[in-house]
């Protein structure tokens, strides 16, 4: 169990994933803070959870929630209803947290998505969601903070008979369908929370799915077997990417410079 002095903030805490992450972090013994937009949705949290009301798109609302933290789990995300929404929440939320930390050596665990390097799906062309999530990963790598990036498969569709956790790299499953792999929310929450305390998970990016087989009792060997990201590089080392930096929006290039100076 982790000591009560270890403070973890869950961003997106009232979402379908965030609630499971909050419960998992409480079970692991962390002093949990929940960052929520709507206080009326926070009533079902355990009594020990400290709730902060704010919006990741409003940087000033983040300050008090981030004070004195040991780690942040970024479990927020938009529905991809528009390119503007994807930019503001999936990317802007990560940028705003990093800037608000002002260089404090807080551990960051970021939840993105499997297939994040595939820009050619119809959904991404319409919503920009994959592109903006990909850019959020780049911001985190550029920040110099200790981090773990988890790219889950489809976690709304995971069957109960898939207890074996599998960590992959290279983002080779890019169909944009459930054929890319499934993961249960409870499994994803476990990986996100256990990443906080694992030294083997630092500086690593991986896709996460589950399959039939023996249940995974210990995540440490899986974390240890992963190839680490290369310091100073914006993308995971095994990824094939099609997002040249010199073709990125000027605001994105400026944000990369801003987070590096924190």
mmCIF file of C-alpha atoms in Angstrom:
data_model
loop_
_atom_site.group_PDB
_atom_site.id
_atom_site.type_symbol
_atom_site.label_atom_id
_atom_site.label_comp_id
_atom_site.label_asym_id
_atom_site.label_seq_id
_atom_site.Cartn_x
_atom_site.Cartn_y
_atom_site.Cartn_z
ATOM 1 C CA UNK A 1 0.000 0.000 0.000
ATOM 2 C CA UNK A 2 1.141 3.553 -0.724
ATOM 3 C CA UNK A 3 1.426 6.043 2.097
ATOM 4 C CA UNK A 4 -1.249 8.696 2.598
ATOM 5 C CA UNK A 5 1.333 11.401 1.925
ATOM 6 C CA UNK A 6 1.494 10.350 -1.742
ATOM 7 C CA UNK A 7 -0.992 12.628 -3.474
ATOM 8 C CA UNK A 8 -2.425 11.731 -6.870
ATOM 9 C CA UNK A 9 -4.733 13.927 -8.922
ATOM 10 C CA UNK A 10 -7.130 12.214 -11.344
ATOM 11 C CA UNK A 11 -8.160 14.539 -14.188
ATOM 12 C CA UNK A 12 -11.444 13.560 -15.806
ATOM 13 C CA UNK A 13 -12.525 11.931 -12.562
ATOM 14 C CA UNK A 14 -16.268 11.839 -13.239
ATOM 15 C CA UNK A 15 -15.920 10.173 -16.645
ATOM 16 C CA UNK A 16 -16.604 6.501 -17.246
ATOM 17 C CA UNK A 17 -12.893 5.719 -16.965
ATOM 18 C CA UNK A 18 -11.989 8.374 -14.412
ATOM 19 C CA UNK A 19 -14.341 7.006 -11.757
ATOM 20 C CA UNK A 20 -12.727 3.588 -12.014
ATOM 21 C CA UNK A 21 -9.273 5.186 -11.790
ATOM 22 C CA UNK A 22 -10.295 7.079 -8.637
ATOM 23 C CA UNK A 23 -11.524 3.877 -6.992
ATOM 24 C CA UNK A 24 -8.361 2.012 -8.005
ATOM 25 C CA UNK A 25 -6.090 4.745 -6.658
ATOM 26 C CA UNK A 26 -7.971 4.811 -3.352
ATOM 27 C CA UNK A 27 -7.653 1.028 -3.131
ATOM 28 C CA UNK A 28 -3.905 1.341 -3.775
ATOM 29 C CA UNK A 29 -3.591 3.640 -0.764
ATOM 30 C CA UNK A 30 -3.051 7.026 -2.434
ATOM 31 C CA UNK A 31 -4.384 10.322 -1.137
ATOM 32 C CA UNK A 32 -6.617 10.938 -4.134
ATOM 33 C CA UNK A 33 -7.713 14.260 -5.529
ATOM 34 C CA UNK A 34 -10.458 14.337 -8.154
ATOM 35 C CA UNK A 35 -10.561 17.147 -10.707
ATOM 36 C CA UNK A 36 -14.120 17.606 -11.975
ATOM 37 C CA UNK A 37 -16.088 20.129 -14.007
ATOM 38 C CA UNK A 38 -19.414 19.485 -12.288
ATOM 39 C CA UNK A 39 -19.495 19.097 -8.498
ATOM 40 C CA UNK A 40 -22.943 17.494 -8.642
ATOM 41 C CA UNK A 41 -21.393 14.436 -10.318
ATOM 42 C CA UNK A 42 -18.833 13.858 -7.572
ATOM 43 C CA UNK A 43 -21.166 12.571 -4.866
ATOM 44 C CA UNK A 44 -20.338 8.890 -5.328
ATOM 45 C CA UNK A 45 -16.613 9.235 -4.648
ATOM 46 C CA UNK A 46 -15.188 7.625 -1.496
ATOM 47 C CA UNK A 47 -15.184 10.000 1.473
ATOM 48 C CA UNK A 48 -11.389 10.222 1.486
ATOM 49 C CA UNK A 49 -11.282 11.764 -1.998
ATOM 50 C CA UNK A 50 -10.678 15.503 -2.105
ATOM 51 C CA UNK A 51 -12.625 17.126 -4.932
ATOM 52 C CA UNK A 52 -11.441 20.137 -6.937
ATOM 53 C CA UNK A 53 -13.798 21.837 -9.377
ATOM 54 C CA UNK A 54 -12.361 23.276 -12.569
ATOM 55 C CA UNK A 55 -11.931 22.859 -16.290
ATOM 56 C CA UNK A 56 -8.788 21.690 -18.081
ATOM 57 C CA UNK A 57 -9.463 24.280 -20.781
ATOM 58 C CA UNK A 58 -9.218 27.030 -18.115
ATOM 59 C CA UNK A 59 -5.603 27.047 -16.816
ATOM 60 C CA UNK A 60 -6.338 29.236 -13.792
ATOM 61 C CA UNK A 61 -8.670 26.583 -12.369
ATOM 62 C CA UNK A 62 -5.868 24.001 -12.206
ATOM 63 C CA UNK A 63 -3.489 25.709 -9.801
ATOM 64 C CA UNK A 64 -4.921 24.706 -6.435
ATOM 65 C CA UNK A 65 -5.505 21.094 -7.494
ATOM 66 C CA UNK A 66 -1.861 20.726 -8.547
ATOM 67 C CA UNK A 67 -0.233 22.116 -5.407
ATOM 68 C CA UNK A 68 1.911 19.637 -3.492
ATOM 69 C CA UNK A 69 1.193 16.711 -5.803
ATOM 70 C CA UNK A 70 3.256 13.604 -6.413
ATOM 71 C CA UNK A 71 1.472 12.453 -9.574
ATOM 72 C CA UNK A 72 -1.251 13.273 -12.077
ATOM 73 C CA UNK A 73 -3.267 10.692 -13.989
ATOM 74 C CA UNK A 74 -4.735 12.286 -17.111
ATOM 75 C CA UNK A 75 -7.862 10.219 -17.767
ATOM 76 C CA UNK A 76 -9.835 12.986 -19.450
ATOM 77 C CA UNK A 77 -10.911 13.030 -23.065
ATOM 78 C CA UNK A 78 -13.420 14.499 -25.469
ATOM 79 C CA UNK A 79 -15.983 12.801 -27.692
ATOM 80 C CA UNK A 80 -14.265 14.119 -30.812
ATOM 81 C CA UNK A 81 -17.378 16.031 -31.784
ATOM 82 C CA UNK A 82 -15.273 18.627 -33.591
ATOM 83 C CA UNK A 83 -11.676 19.508 -34.304
ATOM 84 C CA UNK A 84 -11.953 22.484 -31.957
ATOM 85 C CA UNK A 85 -13.169 20.279 -29.095
ATOM 86 C CA UNK A 86 -10.378 17.737 -29.683
ATOM 87 C CA UNK A 87 -7.779 20.490 -29.640
ATOM 88 C CA UNK A 88 -9.158 22.212 -26.553
ATOM 89 C CA UNK A 89 -9.613 19.106 -24.379
ATOM 90 C CA UNK A 90 -7.444 16.223 -25.569
ATOM 91 C CA UNK A 91 -4.464 18.415 -26.387
ATOM 92 C CA UNK A 92 -5.118 21.676 -24.564
ATOM 93 C CA UNK A 93 -5.884 19.925 -21.296
ATOM 94 C CA UNK A 94 -2.462 18.243 -21.290
ATOM 95 C CA UNK A 95 -0.704 21.468 -22.270
ATOM 96 C CA UNK A 96 -2.462 23.429 -19.538
ATOM 97 C CA UNK A 97 -1.575 20.894 -16.839
ATOM 98 C CA UNK A 98 2.076 20.863 -17.896
ATOM 99 C CA UNK A 99 2.308 24.648 -17.918
ATOM 100 C CA UNK A 100 0.481 24.982 -14.597
ATOM 101 C CA UNK A 101 2.981 22.609 -12.962
ATOM 102 C CA UNK A 102 5.723 25.126 -13.775
ATOM 103 C CA UNK A 103 8.402 22.460 -13.909
ATOM 104 C CA UNK A 104 7.537 20.726 -10.630
ATOM 105 C CA UNK A 105 8.850 17.135 -10.885
ATOM 106 C CA UNK A 106 5.421 15.538 -10.768
ATOM 107 C CA UNK A 107 4.913 12.076 -12.226
ATOM 108 C CA UNK A 108 2.469 12.143 -15.170
ATOM 109 C CA UNK A 109 0.489 9.185 -16.497
ATOM 110 C CA UNK A 110 -1.313 10.001 -19.742
ATOM 111 C CA UNK A 111 -4.091 7.929 -21.259
ATOM 112 C CA UNK A 112 -4.381 8.299 -25.063
ATOM 113 C CA UNK A 113 -5.475 5.625 -27.559
ATOM 114 C CA UNK A 114 -4.329 2.686 -29.631
ATOM 115 C CA UNK A 115 -3.813 3.573 -33.311
ATOM 116 C CA UNK A 116 -2.836 7.116 -32.420
ATOM 117 C CA UNK A 117 -0.310 7.392 -35.254
ATOM 118 C CA UNK A 118 -2.871 6.611 -37.974
ATOM 119 C CA UNK A 119 -4.023 9.929 -39.398
ATOM 120 C CA UNK A 120 -6.010 8.427 -42.262
ATOM 121 C CA UNK A 121 -9.158 7.169 -40.551
ATOM 122 C CA UNK A 122 -12.371 8.903 -41.526
ATOM 123 C CA UNK A 123 -13.021 9.745 -37.868
ATOM 124 C CA UNK A 124 -9.682 11.505 -37.517
ATOM 125 C CA UNK A 125 -10.154 13.447 -40.728
ATOM 126 C CA UNK A 126 -13.438 14.764 -39.361
ATOM 127 C CA UNK A 127 -12.574 15.235 -35.676
ATOM 128 C CA UNK A 128 -8.788 15.558 -35.557
ATOM 129 C CA UNK A 129 -8.958 13.497 -32.362
ATOM 130 C CA UNK A 130 -6.065 11.179 -33.185
ATOM 131 C CA UNK A 131 -3.857 14.048 -34.301
ATOM 132 C CA UNK A 132 -4.504 16.090 -31.164
ATOM 133 C CA UNK A 133 -3.951 13.126 -28.850
ATOM 134 C CA UNK A 134 -0.701 12.404 -30.702
ATOM 135 C CA UNK A 135 0.377 16.003 -30.166
ATOM 136 C CA UNK A 136 -0.430 15.737 -26.465
ATOM 137 C CA UNK A 137 1.979 12.789 -26.222
ATOM 138 C CA UNK A 138 4.675 14.908 -27.845
ATOM 139 C CA UNK A 139 4.158 17.677 -25.311
ATOM 140 C CA UNK A 140 4.630 15.256 -22.445
ATOM 141 C CA UNK A 141 7.831 13.799 -23.908
ATOM 142 C CA UNK A 142 9.171 17.316 -24.489
ATOM 143 C CA UNK A 143 8.405 18.414 -20.927
ATOM 144 C CA UNK A 144 11.226 16.469 -19.320
ATOM 145 C CA UNK A 145 8.916 15.270 -16.531
ATOM 146 C CA UNK A 146 8.798 11.602 -15.495
ATOM 147 C CA UNK A 147 5.918 10.072 -17.425
ATOM 148 C CA UNK A 148 4.167 6.981 -18.727
ATOM 149 C CA UNK A 149 1.948 7.023 -21.823
ATOM 150 C CA UNK A 150 -0.723 4.329 -22.079
ATOM 151 C CA UNK A 151 -2.587 3.729 -25.346
ATOM 152 C CA UNK A 152 -5.566 1.516 -24.545
ATOM 153 C CA UNK A 153 -7.551 -0.562 -26.970
ATOM 154 C CA UNK A 154 -11.324 -0.367 -27.099
ATOM 155 C CA UNK A 155 -12.318 -0.352 -23.453
ATOM 156 C CA UNK A 156 -16.072 -0.237 -23.903
ATOM 157 C CA UNK A 157 -16.157 -3.672 -25.494
ATOM 158 C CA UNK A 158 -13.785 -5.855 -23.504
ATOM 159 C CA UNK A 159 -15.225 -9.274 -22.636
ATOM 160 C CA UNK A 160 -14.917 -10.681 -19.141
ATOM 161 C CA UNK A 161 -12.970 -13.729 -20.356
ATOM 162 C CA UNK A 162 -9.873 -11.694 -21.337
ATOM 163 C CA UNK A 163 -7.891 -11.587 -18.055
ATOM 164 C CA UNK A 164 -4.394 -11.525 -19.553
ATOM 165 C CA UNK A 165 -2.924 -8.031 -19.991
ATOM 166 C CA UNK A 166 -0.721 -7.414 -23.015
ATOM 167 C CA UNK A 167 1.528 -4.390 -23.570
ATOM 168 C CA UNK A 168 2.544 -3.721 -27.176
ATOM 169 C CA UNK A 169 4.706 -1.096 -28.875
ATOM 170 C CA UNK A 170 5.078 0.421 -32.321
ATOM 171 C CA UNK A 171 1.373 1.253 -32.693
ATOM 172 C CA UNK A 172 0.931 -1.373 -35.391
ATOM 173 C CA UNK A 173 -2.775 -1.950 -34.733
ATOM 174 C CA UNK A 174 -4.244 0.936 -36.671
ATOM 175 C CA UNK A 175 -7.536 -0.205 -38.194
ATOM 176 C CA UNK A 176 -9.610 2.076 -36.003
ATOM 177 C CA UNK A 177 -11.912 -0.820 -35.112
ATOM 178 C CA UNK A 178 -12.292 -3.269 -32.229
ATOM 179 C CA UNK A 179 -9.985 -5.581 -34.173
ATOM 180 C CA UNK A 180 -7.139 -3.482 -32.777
ATOM 181 C CA UNK A 181 -7.750 -5.007 -29.352
ATOM 182 C CA UNK A 182 -9.918 -4.752 -26.262
ATOM 183 C CA UNK A 183 -9.286 -3.792 -22.658
ATOM 184 C CA UNK A 184 -11.642 -3.566 -19.680
ATOM 185 C CA UNK A 185 -11.864 -0.251 -17.832
ATOM 186 C CA UNK A 186 -10.869 -1.938 -14.582
ATOM 187 C CA UNK A 187 -7.748 -3.366 -16.281
ATOM 188 C CA UNK A 188 -6.865 -0.003 -17.800
ATOM 189 C CA UNK A 189 -7.374 1.745 -14.461
ATOM 190 C CA UNK A 190 -5.090 -0.760 -12.773
ATOM 191 C CA UNK A 191 -2.318 -0.123 -15.318
ATOM 192 C CA UNK A 192 -2.676 3.658 -15.063
ATOM 193 C CA UNK A 193 -2.498 3.627 -11.267
ATOM 194 C CA UNK A 194 0.306 1.071 -10.987
ATOM 195 C CA UNK A 195 2.327 3.119 -13.496
ATOM 196 C CA UNK A 196 2.530 5.885 -10.889
ATOM 197 C CA UNK A 197 4.735 3.879 -8.537
ATOM 198 C CA UNK A 198 6.650 1.748 -11.046
ATOM 199 C CA UNK A 199 10.195 2.852 -11.849
ATOM 200 C CA UNK A 200 10.127 0.396 -14.763
ATOM 201 C CA UNK A 201 7.239 2.305 -16.375
ATOM 202 C CA UNK A 202 8.996 5.694 -16.433
ATOM 203 C CA UNK A 203 9.646 7.126 -19.885
ATOM 204 C CA UNK A 204 7.720 4.420 -21.726
ATOM 205 C CA UNK A 205 4.892 4.441 -24.257
ATOM 206 C CA UNK A 206 2.822 1.370 -24.996
ATOM 207 C CA UNK A 207 -0.456 0.057 -26.342
ATOM 208 C CA UNK A 208 -2.607 -1.897 -23.911
ATOM 209 C CA UNK A 209 -5.001 -4.738 -24.687
ATOM 210 C CA UNK A 210 -6.248 -7.896 -23.008
ATOM 211 C CA UNK A 211 -6.624 -11.431 -24.281
ATOM 212 C CA UNK A 212 -7.730 -14.869 -23.182
ATOM 213 C CA UNK A 213 -5.304 -16.759 -20.970
ATOM 214 C CA UNK A 214 -4.007 -16.701 -17.426
ATOM 215 C CA UNK A 215 -4.790 -13.572 -15.448
ATOM 216 C CA UNK A 216 -1.909 -11.107 -15.097
ATOM 217 C CA UNK A 217 -0.981 -10.888 -11.433
ATOM 218 C CA UNK A 218 2.169 -8.742 -11.694
ATOM 219 C CA UNK A 219 2.622 -5.830 -14.099
ATOM 220 C CA UNK A 220 6.289 -5.168 -13.275
ATOM 221 C CA UNK A 221 7.735 -7.735 -15.716
ATOM 222 C CA UNK A 222 5.579 -6.227 -18.480
ATOM 223 C CA UNK A 223 6.768 -2.694 -17.709
ATOM 224 C CA UNK A 224 10.387 -3.872 -17.521
ATOM 225 C CA UNK A 225 10.278 -5.547 -20.949
ATOM 226 C CA UNK A 226 9.171 -2.377 -22.738
ATOM 227 C CA UNK A 227 11.556 -0.322 -24.885
ATOM 228 C CA UNK A 228 11.978 3.143 -23.336
ATOM 229 C CA UNK A 229 11.392 6.338 -25.248
ATOM 230 C CA UNK A 230 14.543 8.126 -26.398
ATOM 231 C CA UNK A 231 15.240 11.321 -24.509
ATOM 232 C CA UNK A 232 14.886 14.361 -26.720
ATOM 233 C CA UNK A 233 12.706 12.646 -29.324
ATOM 234 C CA UNK A 234 9.062 13.633 -29.686
ATOM 235 C CA UNK A 235 7.775 10.241 -30.822
ATOM 236 C CA UNK A 236 7.993 6.755 -29.369
ATOM 237 C CA UNK A 237 11.028 4.971 -30.866
ATOM 238 C CA UNK A 238 9.149 2.078 -32.516
ATOM 239 C CA UNK A 239 6.366 4.221 -34.004
ATOM 240 C CA UNK A 240 6.052 5.009 -37.696
ATOM 241 C CA UNK A 241 4.725 8.569 -37.793
ATOM 242 C CA UNK A 242 3.522 10.974 -40.450
ATOM 243 C CA UNK A 243 3.514 14.262 -38.570
ATOM 244 C CA UNK A 244 6.594 16.308 -39.591
ATOM 245 C CA UNK A 245 7.319 18.983 -37.015
ATOM 246 C CA UNK A 246 7.927 21.671 -39.643
ATOM 247 C CA UNK A 247 4.397 21.104 -40.944
ATOM 248 C CA UNK A 248 2.747 21.400 -37.547
ATOM 249 C CA UNK A 249 0.632 24.450 -36.628
ATOM 250 C CA UNK A 250 2.735 27.347 -35.280
ATOM 251 C CA UNK A 251 0.808 27.210 -31.989
ATOM 252 C CA UNK A 252 1.856 23.584 -31.482
ATOM 253 C CA UNK A 253 5.506 24.355 -32.127
ATOM 254 C CA UNK A 254 5.270 27.237 -29.677
ATOM 255 C CA UNK A 255 3.681 25.000 -27.046
ATOM 256 C CA UNK A 256 6.535 22.512 -27.392
ATOM 257 C CA UNK A 257 8.989 25.297 -26.666
ATOM 258 C CA UNK A 258 6.912 26.525 -23.722
ATOM 259 C CA UNK A 259 6.740 23.167 -21.964
ATOM 260 C CA UNK A 260 10.477 22.621 -22.500
ATOM 261 C CA UNK A 261 11.222 25.851 -20.638
ATOM 262 C CA UNK A 262 9.193 24.863 -17.569
#
